[in-house]
PDB file of C-alpha atoms in Angstrom:
ATOM      1  CA  UNK A   1       0.000   0.000   0.000  1.00 58.00           C
ATOM      2  CA  UNK A   2       1.427   3.437  -0.946  1.00 64.00           C
ATOM      3  CA  UNK A   3       2.553   5.670   1.881  1.00 67.00           C
ATOM      4  CA  UNK A   4      -0.096   8.121   3.054  1.00 63.00           C
ATOM      5  CA  UNK A   5      -3.111   6.009   1.987  1.00 63.00           C
ATOM      6  CA  UNK A   6      -5.637   4.811   4.546  1.00 79.00           C
ATOM      7  CA  UNK A   7      -6.568   1.147   4.205  1.00 75.00           C
ATOM      8  CA  UNK A   8     -10.173   1.823   3.197  1.00 74.00           C
ATOM      9  CA  UNK A   9      -9.278   4.447   0.575  1.00 80.00           C
ATOM     10  CA  UNK A  10      -6.630   2.191  -0.906  1.00 82.00           C
ATOM     11  CA  UNK A  11      -9.063  -0.716  -1.244  1.00 84.00           C
ATOM     12  CA  UNK A  12     -11.659   1.504  -2.940  1.00 84.00           C
ATOM     13  CA  UNK A  13      -9.089   2.627  -5.530  1.00 83.00           C
ATOM     14  CA  UNK A  14      -7.348  -0.723  -6.003  1.00 86.00           C
ATOM     15  CA  UNK A  15     -10.505  -2.783  -6.541  1.00 89.00           C
ATOM     16  CA  UNK A  16     -13.551  -0.479  -6.670  1.00 89.00           C
ATOM     17  CA  UNK A  17     -16.038  -3.124  -7.799  1.00 94.00           C
ATOM     18  CA  UNK A  18     -15.231  -5.475  -4.952  1.00 94.00           C
ATOM     19  CA  UNK A  19     -15.073  -2.648  -2.411  1.00 94.00           C
ATOM     20  CA  UNK A  20     -18.404  -1.032  -3.339  1.00 95.00           C
ATOM     21  CA  UNK A  21     -20.139  -4.393  -3.647  1.00 97.00           C
ATOM     22  CA  UNK A  22     -19.054  -5.122  -0.090  1.00 96.00           C
ATOM     23  CA  UNK A  23     -20.241  -1.695   1.120  1.00 96.00           C
ATOM     24  CA  UNK A  24     -23.601  -2.047  -0.666  1.00 97.00           C
ATOM     25  CA  UNK A  25     -24.223  -5.493   0.763  1.00 96.00           C
ATOM     26  CA  UNK A  26     -23.215  -4.489   4.272  1.00 95.00           C
ATOM     27  CA  UNK A  27     -24.966  -1.113   4.536  1.00 95.00           C
ATOM     28  CA  UNK A  28     -28.074  -1.350   2.342  1.00 97.00           C
ATOM     29  CA  UNK A  29     -31.145  -3.573   2.258  1.00 97.00           C
ATOM     30  CA  UNK A  30     -31.940  -4.946  -1.214  1.00 98.00           C
ATOM     31  CA  UNK A  31     -35.160  -6.483  -2.480  1.00 98.00           C
ATOM     32  CA  UNK A  32     -33.056  -8.096  -5.197  1.00 98.00           C
ATOM     33  CA  UNK A  33     -29.276  -8.255  -5.394  1.00 97.00           C
ATOM     34  CA  UNK A  34     -27.593  -6.751  -8.446  1.00 97.00           C
ATOM     35  CA  UNK A  35     -26.428  -8.670 -11.515  1.00 97.00           C
ATOM     36  CA  UNK A  36     -23.455  -6.424 -12.220  1.00 96.00           C
ATOM     37  CA  UNK A  37     -21.684  -3.995  -9.894  1.00 96.00           C
ATOM     38  CA  UNK A  38     -20.216  -1.516 -12.382  1.00 94.00           C
ATOM     39  CA  UNK A  39     -20.273  -0.738 -16.089  1.00 93.00           C
ATOM     40  CA  UNK A  40     -18.496   2.315 -17.437  1.00 88.00           C
ATOM     41  CA  UNK A  41     -16.947   3.998 -20.444  1.00 86.00           C
ATOM     42  CA  UNK A  42     -15.118   7.203 -19.539  1.00 79.00           C
ATOM     43  CA  UNK A  43     -14.843   8.187 -23.221  1.00 84.00           C
ATOM     44  CA  UNK A  44     -18.593   8.930 -23.522  1.00 84.00           C
ATOM     45  CA  UNK A  45     -18.967   9.424 -20.395  1.00 83.00           C
ATOM     46  CA  UNK A  46     -21.134   6.495 -19.345  1.00 88.00           C
ATOM     47  CA  UNK A  47     -21.465   4.744 -15.998  1.00 91.00           C
ATOM     48  CA  UNK A  48     -23.989   2.419 -14.347  1.00 94.00           C
ATOM     49  CA  UNK A  49     -23.961   0.981 -10.835  1.00 95.00           C
ATOM     50  CA  UNK A  50     -25.567  -2.186  -9.455  1.00 97.00           C
ATOM     51  CA  UNK A  51     -27.587  -3.033 -12.562  1.00 96.00           C
ATOM     52  CA  UNK A  52     -30.462  -5.409 -11.901  1.00 97.00           C
ATOM     53  CA  UNK A  53     -30.554  -4.570  -8.204  1.00 98.00           C
ATOM     54  CA  UNK A  54     -33.798  -3.391  -6.621  1.00 98.00           C
ATOM     55  CA  UNK A  55     -34.136  -1.305  -3.462  1.00 98.00           C
ATOM     56  CA  UNK A  56     -35.855   1.760  -1.998  1.00 98.00           C
ATOM     57  CA  UNK A  57     -34.061   4.810  -0.556  1.00 98.00           C
ATOM     58  CA  UNK A  58     -36.836   5.588   1.935  1.00 98.00           C
ATOM     59  CA  UNK A  59     -36.802   2.010   3.223  1.00 98.00           C
ATOM     60  CA  UNK A  60     -33.055   2.164   3.733  1.00 97.00           C
ATOM     61  CA  UNK A  61     -33.283   5.498   5.554  1.00 97.00           C
ATOM     62  CA  UNK A  62     -36.152   4.501   7.842  1.00 98.00           C
ATOM     63  CA  UNK A  63     -37.751   1.042   7.795  1.00 97.00           C
ATOM     64  CA  UNK A  64     -34.652  -0.983   8.506  1.00 94.00           C
ATOM     65  CA  UNK A  65     -33.998   1.092  11.636  1.00 95.00           C
ATOM     66  CA  UNK A  66     -37.395   0.737  13.329  1.00 94.00           C
ATOM     67  CA  UNK A  67     -37.091  -2.940  14.204  1.00 92.00           C
ATOM     68  CA  UNK A  68     -34.331  -2.239  16.740  1.00 93.00           C
ATOM     69  CA  UNK A  69     -33.568   0.198  19.545  1.00 95.00           C
ATOM     70  CA  UNK A  70     -32.463   2.710  16.896  1.00 95.00           C
ATOM     71  CA  UNK A  71     -36.130   3.573  16.345  1.00 96.00           C
ATOM     72  CA  UNK A  72     -36.049   5.664  19.533  1.00 97.00           C
ATOM     73  CA  UNK A  73     -32.929   7.596  18.566  1.00 98.00           C
ATOM     74  CA  UNK A  74     -32.991  11.046  16.959  1.00 98.00           C
ATOM     75  CA  UNK A  75     -33.135  10.895  13.174  1.00 97.00           C
ATOM     76  CA  UNK A  76     -33.793  14.588  12.574  1.00 97.00           C
ATOM     77  CA  UNK A  77     -33.056  17.592  14.778  1.00 97.00           C
ATOM     78  CA  UNK A  78     -34.339  20.963  13.568  1.00 96.00           C
ATOM     79  CA  UNK A  79     -33.831  24.425  15.040  1.00 94.00           C
ATOM     80  CA  UNK A  80     -35.374  27.571  13.551  1.00 89.00           C
ATOM     81  CA  UNK A  81     -34.082  31.131  13.349  1.00 82.00           C
ATOM     82  CA  UNK A  82     -36.248  32.071  16.323  1.00 82.00           C
ATOM     83  CA  UNK A  83     -34.941  29.262  18.515  1.00 86.00           C
ATOM     84  CA  UNK A  84     -37.904  26.883  18.327  1.00 88.00           C
ATOM     85  CA  UNK A  85     -36.895  23.297  17.662  1.00 93.00           C
ATOM     86  CA  UNK A  86     -38.228  19.820  16.927  1.00 96.00           C
ATOM     87  CA  UNK A  87     -36.681  16.395  17.223  1.00 97.00           C
ATOM     88  CA  UNK A  88     -37.964  13.391  15.288  1.00 98.00           C
ATOM     89  CA  UNK A  89     -36.958   9.868  16.236  1.00 98.00           C
ATOM     90  CA  UNK A  90     -36.669   7.297  13.461  1.00 98.00           C
ATOM     91  CA  UNK A  91     -40.083   5.962  14.497  1.00 98.00           C
ATOM     92  CA  UNK A  92     -41.692   9.419  14.371  1.00 98.00           C
ATOM     93  CA  UNK A  93     -40.065  10.290  11.052  1.00 98.00           C
ATOM     94  CA  UNK A  94     -41.165   6.930   9.627  1.00 98.00           C
ATOM     95  CA  UNK A  95     -44.739   7.743  10.657  1.00 98.00           C
ATOM     96  CA  UNK A  96     -44.684  11.196   9.036  1.00 98.00           C
ATOM     97  CA  UNK A  97     -43.072   9.967   5.803  1.00 98.00           C
ATOM     98  CA  UNK A  98     -45.541   7.113   5.399  1.00 98.00           C
ATOM     99  CA  UNK A  99     -48.491   9.426   5.904  1.00 98.00           C
ATOM    100  CA  UNK A 100     -47.229  12.027   3.451  1.00 98.00           C
ATOM    101  CA  UNK A 101     -46.419   9.332   0.895  1.00 98.00           C
ATOM    102  CA  UNK A 102     -50.089   8.389   1.065  1.00 98.00           C
ATOM    103  CA  UNK A 103     -51.049  12.053   0.630  1.00 98.00           C
ATOM    104  CA  UNK A 104     -48.969  12.133  -2.567  1.00 98.00           C
ATOM    105  CA  UNK A 105     -50.665   8.981  -3.850  1.00 98.00           C
ATOM    106  CA  UNK A 106     -54.079  10.434  -2.973  1.00 97.00           C
ATOM    107  CA  UNK A 107     -53.197  13.430  -5.161  1.00 98.00           C
ATOM    108  CA  UNK A 108     -52.400  11.117  -8.062  1.00 98.00           C
ATOM    109  CA  UNK A 109     -48.593  11.102  -7.831  1.00 98.00           C
ATOM    110  CA  UNK A 110     -47.093   7.812  -9.005  1.00 97.00           C
ATOM    111  CA  UNK A 111     -43.729   6.253  -9.808  1.00 98.00           C
ATOM    112  CA  UNK A 112     -41.797   8.389 -12.288  1.00 97.00           C
ATOM    113  CA  UNK A 113     -43.836  11.572 -11.692  1.00 98.00           C
ATOM    114  CA  UNK A 114     -41.931  14.740 -10.832  1.00 98.00           C
ATOM    115  CA  UNK A 115     -42.583  16.766  -7.675  1.00 98.00           C
ATOM    116  CA  UNK A 116     -40.993  20.181  -7.141  1.00 98.00           C
ATOM    117  CA  UNK A 117     -40.192  21.121  -3.534  1.00 98.00           C
ATOM    118  CA  UNK A 118     -39.883  24.865  -2.824  1.00 98.00           C
ATOM    119  CA  UNK A 119     -39.558  25.005   0.951  1.00 97.00           C
ATOM    120  CA  UNK A 120     -37.468  26.688   3.629  1.00 94.00           C
ATOM    121  CA  UNK A 121     -35.211  24.583   5.858  1.00 94.00           C
ATOM    122  CA  UNK A 122     -38.006  22.939   7.865  1.00 95.00           C
ATOM    123  CA  UNK A 123     -38.736  19.277   8.715  1.00 97.00           C
ATOM    124  CA  UNK A 124     -41.336  19.049   5.964  1.00 98.00           C
ATOM    125  CA  UNK A 125     -38.493  19.320   3.423  1.00 98.00           C
ATOM    126  CA  UNK A 126     -36.787  15.975   4.187  1.00 98.00           C
ATOM    127  CA  UNK A 127     -40.193  14.407   4.892  1.00 98.00           C
ATOM    128  CA  UNK A 128     -41.285  15.383   1.373  1.00 98.00           C
ATOM    129  CA  UNK A 129     -38.068  14.033  -0.157  1.00 98.00           C
ATOM    130  CA  UNK A 130     -38.353  10.696   1.632  1.00 98.00           C
ATOM    131  CA  UNK A 131     -42.062  10.397   0.810  1.00 98.00           C
ATOM    132  CA  UNK A 132     -41.326  10.921  -2.889  1.00 98.00           C
ATOM    133  CA  UNK A 133     -38.587   8.304  -2.733  1.00 98.00           C
ATOM    134  CA  UNK A 134     -40.967   5.897  -1.029  1.00 98.00           C
ATOM    135  CA  UNK A 135     -43.452   5.902  -3.914  1.00 98.00           C
ATOM    136  CA  UNK A 136     -40.862   6.227  -6.686  1.00 98.00           C
ATOM    137  CA  UNK A 137     -41.629   9.846  -7.568  1.00 98.00           C
ATOM    138  CA  UNK A 138     -38.697  12.046  -8.638  1.00 98.00           C
ATOM    139  CA  UNK A 139     -38.258  15.112  -6.438  1.00 98.00           C
ATOM    140  CA  UNK A 140     -36.662  18.395  -7.467  1.00 98.00           C
ATOM    141  CA  UNK A 141     -35.628  20.693  -4.621  1.00 98.00           C
ATOM    142  CA  UNK A 142     -35.559  24.404  -5.509  1.00 97.00           C
ATOM    143  CA  UNK A 143     -33.743  26.704  -3.076  1.00 93.00           C
ATOM    144  CA  UNK A 144     -36.208  28.787  -1.077  1.00 92.00           C
ATOM    145  CA  UNK A 145     -34.282  31.964  -1.862  1.00 89.00           C
ATOM    146  CA  UNK A 146     -34.829  31.659  -5.615  1.00 92.00           C
ATOM    147  CA  UNK A 147     -37.197  33.967  -7.479  1.00 94.00           C
ATOM    148  CA  UNK A 148     -40.499  33.108  -9.121  1.00 97.00           C
ATOM    149  CA  UNK A 149     -38.745  33.090 -12.519  1.00 96.00           C
ATOM    150  CA  UNK A 150     -36.112  30.600 -11.339  1.00 95.00           C
ATOM    151  CA  UNK A 151     -38.814  28.385  -9.864  1.00 97.00           C
ATOM    152  CA  UNK A 152     -40.851  28.578 -13.062  1.00 98.00           C
ATOM    153  CA  UNK A 153     -37.878  27.587 -15.233  1.00 96.00           C
ATOM    154  CA  UNK A 154     -37.172  24.498 -13.139  1.00 97.00           C
ATOM    155  CA  UNK A 155     -40.808  23.384 -12.989  1.00 98.00           C
ATOM    156  CA  UNK A 156     -41.189  23.789 -16.731  1.00 98.00           C
ATOM    157  CA  UNK A 157     -37.994  21.895 -17.493  1.00 97.00           C
ATOM    158  CA  UNK A 158     -38.852  18.777 -15.487  1.00 97.00           C
ATOM    159  CA  UNK A 159     -42.620  19.026 -16.123  1.00 98.00           C
ATOM    160  CA  UNK A 160     -43.611  18.692 -12.459  1.00 98.00           C
ATOM    161  CA  UNK A 161     -47.122  17.534 -11.621  1.00 98.00           C
ATOM    162  CA  UNK A 162     -47.040  18.877  -8.061  1.00 98.00           C
ATOM    163  CA  UNK A 163     -45.476  21.712  -6.069  1.00 98.00           C
ATOM    164  CA  UNK A 164     -44.833  21.584  -2.324  1.00 98.00           C
ATOM    165  CA  UNK A 165     -44.205  25.005  -0.782  1.00 98.00           C
ATOM    166  CA  UNK A 166     -44.889  27.083   2.352  1.00 97.00           C
ATOM    167  CA  UNK A 167     -46.886  30.213   3.096  1.00 95.00           C
ATOM    168  CA  UNK A 168     -43.641  32.068   3.818  1.00 92.00           C
ATOM    169  CA  UNK A 169     -40.068  31.324   4.762  1.00 90.00           C
ATOM    170  CA  UNK A 170     -38.139  32.986   7.569  1.00 86.00           C
ATOM    171  CA  UNK A 171     -34.508  33.951   6.958  1.00 80.00           C
ATOM    172  CA  UNK A 172     -32.597  36.232   9.305  1.00 78.00           C
ATOM    173  CA  UNK A 173     -35.817  37.461  10.873  1.00 78.00           C
ATOM    174  CA  UNK A 174     -37.322  38.441   7.506  1.00 84.00           C
ATOM    175  CA  UNK A 175     -40.238  36.793   5.754  1.00 86.00           C
ATOM    176  CA  UNK A 176     -39.753  35.310   2.275  1.00 88.00           C
ATOM    177  CA  UNK A 177     -43.006  35.231   0.224  1.00 94.00           C
ATOM    178  CA  UNK A 178     -42.750  31.628  -1.005  1.00 96.00           C
ATOM    179  CA  UNK A 179     -46.437  31.112  -1.784  1.00 97.00           C
ATOM    180  CA  UNK A 180     -46.650  34.445  -3.579  1.00 96.00           C
ATOM    181  CA  UNK A 181     -43.597  33.531  -5.664  1.00 97.00           C
ATOM    182  CA  UNK A 182     -45.057  30.097  -6.334  1.00 98.00           C
ATOM    183  CA  UNK A 183     -48.370  31.551  -7.536  1.00 98.00           C
ATOM    184  CA  UNK A 184     -46.515  33.842  -9.926  1.00 98.00           C
ATOM    185  CA  UNK A 185     -44.427  30.965 -11.269  1.00 98.00           C
ATOM    186  CA  UNK A 186     -47.428  28.682 -11.685  1.00 98.00           C
ATOM    187  CA  UNK A 187     -49.123  31.130 -14.045  1.00 97.00           C
ATOM    188  CA  UNK A 188     -46.754  29.660 -16.647  1.00 97.00           C
ATOM    189  CA  UNK A 189     -46.682  26.056 -15.397  1.00 98.00           C
ATOM    190  CA  UNK A 190     -49.785  24.195 -16.601  1.00 97.00           C
ATOM    191  CA  UNK A 191     -48.385  20.757 -15.701  1.00 98.00           C
ATOM    192  CA  UNK A 192     -48.779  21.439 -11.958  1.00 98.00           C
ATOM    193  CA  UNK A 193     -52.195  20.198 -10.874  1.00 98.00           C
ATOM    194  CA  UNK A 194     -51.774  20.258  -7.090  1.00 98.00           C
ATOM    195  CA  UNK A 195     -50.008  22.537  -4.598  1.00 98.00           C
ATOM    196  CA  UNK A 196     -49.512  21.552  -0.964  1.00 98.00           C
ATOM    197  CA  UNK A 197     -48.708  24.444   1.383  1.00 98.00           C
ATOM    198  CA  UNK A 198     -46.960  24.176   4.739  1.00 97.00           C
ATOM    199  CA  UNK A 199     -48.089  26.716   7.340  1.00 95.00           C
ATOM    200  CA  UNK A 200     -44.660  27.968   8.417  1.00 92.00           C
ATOM    201  CA  UNK A 201     -44.807  31.686   9.257  1.00 87.00           C
ATOM    202  CA  UNK A 202     -48.575  32.150   9.567  1.00 82.00           C
ATOM    203  CA  UNK A 203     -48.017  35.908   9.428  1.00 78.00           C
ATOM    204  CA  UNK A 204     -51.017  36.884   7.382  1.00 76.00           C
ATOM    205  CA  UNK A 205     -53.540  35.985   4.695  1.00 83.00           C
ATOM    206  CA  UNK A 206     -52.292  33.634   1.996  1.00 91.00           C
ATOM    207  CA  UNK A 207     -54.137  33.180  -1.295  1.00 93.00           C
ATOM    208  CA  UNK A 208     -55.254  29.584  -1.852  1.00 96.00           C
ATOM    209  CA  UNK A 209     -56.634  28.535  -5.234  1.00 96.00           C
ATOM    210  CA  UNK A 210     -59.663  26.253  -4.815  1.00 96.00           C
ATOM    211  CA  UNK A 211     -59.255  22.831  -6.391  1.00 96.00           C
ATOM    212  CA  UNK A 212     -55.475  23.181  -6.639  1.00 98.00           C
ATOM    213  CA  UNK A 213     -54.088  24.331  -3.282  1.00 98.00           C
ATOM    214  CA  UNK A 214     -54.381  22.582   0.067  1.00 98.00           C
ATOM    215  CA  UNK A 215     -52.754  22.876   3.479  1.00 97.00           C
ATOM    216  CA  UNK A 216     -50.189  20.281   4.562  1.00 98.00           C
ATOM    217  CA  UNK A 217     -51.618  19.947   8.083  1.00 97.00           C
ATOM    218  CA  UNK A 218     -55.137  19.374   6.766  1.00 97.00           C
ATOM    219  CA  UNK A 219     -53.989  16.735   4.281  1.00 98.00           C
ATOM    220  CA  UNK A 220     -52.060  14.900   7.004  1.00 98.00           C
ATOM    221  CA  UNK A 221     -55.107  14.840   9.303  1.00 97.00           C
ATOM    222  CA  UNK A 222     -57.527  13.512   6.674  1.00 96.00           C
ATOM    223  CA  UNK A 223     -59.355  10.377   7.799  1.00 93.00           C
ATOM    224  CA  UNK A 224     -58.613   8.503   4.572  1.00 94.00           C
ATOM    225  CA  UNK A 225     -54.818   8.817   4.913  1.00 95.00           C
ATOM    226  CA  UNK A 226     -53.311   5.502   5.964  1.00 95.00           C
ATOM    227  CA  UNK A 227     -50.435   5.174   8.412  1.00 95.00           C
ATOM    228  CA  UNK A 228     -48.369   2.858   6.203  1.00 98.00           C
ATOM    229  CA  UNK A 229     -47.300   3.106   2.573  1.00 98.00           C
ATOM    230  CA  UNK A 230     -45.630   0.120   0.909  1.00 98.00           C
ATOM    231  CA  UNK A 231     -42.251   1.190  -0.538  1.00 98.00           C
ATOM    232  CA  UNK A 232     -41.911   0.995  -4.306  1.00 98.00           C
ATOM    233  CA  UNK A 233     -39.287  -1.508  -5.453  1.00 98.00           C
ATOM    234  CA  UNK A 234     -36.938   0.629  -7.543  1.00 98.00           C
ATOM    235  CA  UNK A 235     -34.179  -0.328  -9.953  1.00 98.00           C
ATOM    236  CA  UNK A 236     -30.763   0.805  -8.740  1.00 97.00           C
ATOM    237  CA  UNK A 237     -30.417   2.999 -11.850  1.00 96.00           C
ATOM    238  CA  UNK A 238     -33.861   4.615 -11.526  1.00 97.00           C
ATOM    239  CA  UNK A 239     -33.639   8.412 -11.015  1.00 97.00           C
ATOM    240  CA  UNK A 240     -34.117   9.529  -7.407  1.00 98.00           C
ATOM    241  CA  UNK A 241     -34.064  13.330  -7.824  1.00 98.00           C
ATOM    242  CA  UNK A 242     -33.372  16.190 -10.239  1.00 98.00           C
ATOM    243  CA  UNK A 243     -31.057  18.915  -8.946  1.00 95.00           C
ATOM    244  CA  UNK A 244     -30.465  22.020 -11.040  1.00 93.00           C
ATOM    245  CA  UNK A 245     -27.382  24.195 -10.748  1.00 86.00           C
ATOM    246  CA  UNK A 246     -27.797  27.764  -9.552  1.00 75.00           C
ATOM    247  CA  UNK A 247     -26.501  29.065 -12.888  1.00 68.00           C
ATOM    248  CA  UNK A 248     -23.398  30.571 -11.323  1.00 67.00           C
TER     249      UNK A 248
END
């Protein structure tokens, strides 16, 4: 082994297929093991990992941890600008993700559909991401500081069927008009059929379009929302998310 290399790093460089196969088998739960670890052609470029394997990202983040004592450990710790905070254990986060996954399905979102997430840094952001992953929908996170035009461009490009946003964001003690920006963007985004709005700031009246917009907390309390959502069995090469550059 060359001087200065750690053992793990050296193994990953010396025999990457064997190393990553070992890591994948040890640290992930698979519905079906892969047929081939790696296929690549750096001249194109072209690369595929774990072809033939089937798994679910949400399951690996949550389900496999709730059958042991880990379920009572903190999975998500959130603190806001104003000092308020929330802690979700793996069990609690599992519960929220399953419920919201069922909300998405109730709204007609299915495997392969695109969902744009335009939220501040609040717990509903990772819950939305994990819920999309659970049902096989492709999420696209748009930074909450971006303008209506930037949001519109990203929604149009990936042809999102749903937008998840908040009434307002709070950054440095100032309110960011997320819902207002979203409404402006959606004037040019006919593919979006449903908008779910998180009540974050609750600082004033927010316009809600009947038949399109609904509140997160009301959707999560609906009597027809089940507490469990079966994870979609995804191919290892299926897209998980779309992430756009800032342009800079």
